[in-house]
Amino acid sequence: MKENDIILNMLANPKFTLEDFQAVGLNSDNTGLQSEDKYLQSDKIKSVSAF
């Protein structure tokens, strides 16, 4: 598992562009996606009305 999660970072930083994420060190080597089940269990995801 990679140390960063792109979905959670996007939710936490909705105004960030791809360049902003790159500037803070997120890249394909350290950022990934979780399984759908993992997201559905996340309190951070559950708190977003879109989900």
Tab-separated table of C-alpha atoms in Angstrom:
chain	number	residue	atom	x	y	z
A	1	MET	CA	0.000	0.000	0.000
A	2	LYS	CA	1.241	3.469	-0.857
A	3	GLU	CA	1.555	6.141	1.819
A	4	ASN	CA	-0.804	8.678	0.191
A	5	ASP	CA	-4.324	8.326	-1.134
A	6	ILE	CA	-5.392	10.483	-4.067
A	7	ILE	CA	-9.136	10.501	-3.241
A	8	LEU	CA	-8.623	11.601	0.364
A	9	ASN	CA	-6.115	14.240	-0.723
A	10	MET	CA	-8.533	15.587	-3.315
A	11	LEU	CA	-11.301	15.808	-0.703
A	12	ALA	CA	-9.013	17.548	1.773
A	13	ASN	CA	-7.702	19.987	-0.870
A	14	PRO	CA	-10.551	20.615	-3.344
A	15	LYS	CA	-8.873	23.633	-4.938
A	16	PHE	CA	-5.569	21.847	-5.595
A	17	THR	CA	-4.523	21.288	-9.192
A	18	LEU	CA	-2.318	18.458	-10.391
A	19	GLU	CA	0.622	20.849	-10.178
A	20	ASP	CA	-0.231	21.658	-6.537
A	21	PHE	CA	-0.217	17.959	-5.623
A	22	GLN	CA	3.093	17.499	-7.396
A	23	ALA	CA	4.544	20.533	-5.581
A	24	VAL	CA	3.771	18.972	-2.191
A	25	GLY	CA	5.401	15.700	-3.218
A	26	LEU	CA	2.522	13.493	-4.331
A	27	ASN	CA	3.408	11.327	-7.303
A	28	SER	CA	2.668	7.886	-8.758
A	29	ASP	CA	5.400	6.318	-6.635
A	30	ASN	CA	3.808	7.297	-3.309
A	31	THR	CA	0.128	7.859	-4.103
A	32	GLY	CA	-2.531	5.294	-4.881
A	33	LEU	CA	-6.160	4.262	-4.635
A	34	GLN	CA	-7.844	1.959	-2.141
A	35	SER	CA	-10.534	-0.607	-2.827
A	36	GLU	CA	-14.146	0.561	-2.976
A	37	ASP	CA	-14.868	-1.290	0.275
A	38	LYS	CA	-12.062	0.560	2.038
A	39	TYR	CA	-13.503	3.928	0.983
A	40	LEU	CA	-17.015	2.936	2.050
A	41	GLN	CA	-15.641	2.226	5.544
A	42	SER	CA	-13.815	5.573	5.786
A	43	ASP	CA	-15.355	8.194	8.089
A	44	LYS	CA	-13.831	10.896	5.874
A	45	ILE	CA	-15.665	9.520	2.837
A	46	LYS	CA	-18.921	8.993	4.749
A	47	SER	CA	-18.920	12.659	5.798
A	48	VAL	CA	-18.988	13.890	2.166
A	49	SER	CA	-22.534	14.254	0.860
A	50	ALA	CA	-21.525	13.280	-2.692
A	51	PHE	CA	-20.783	9.768	-1.437
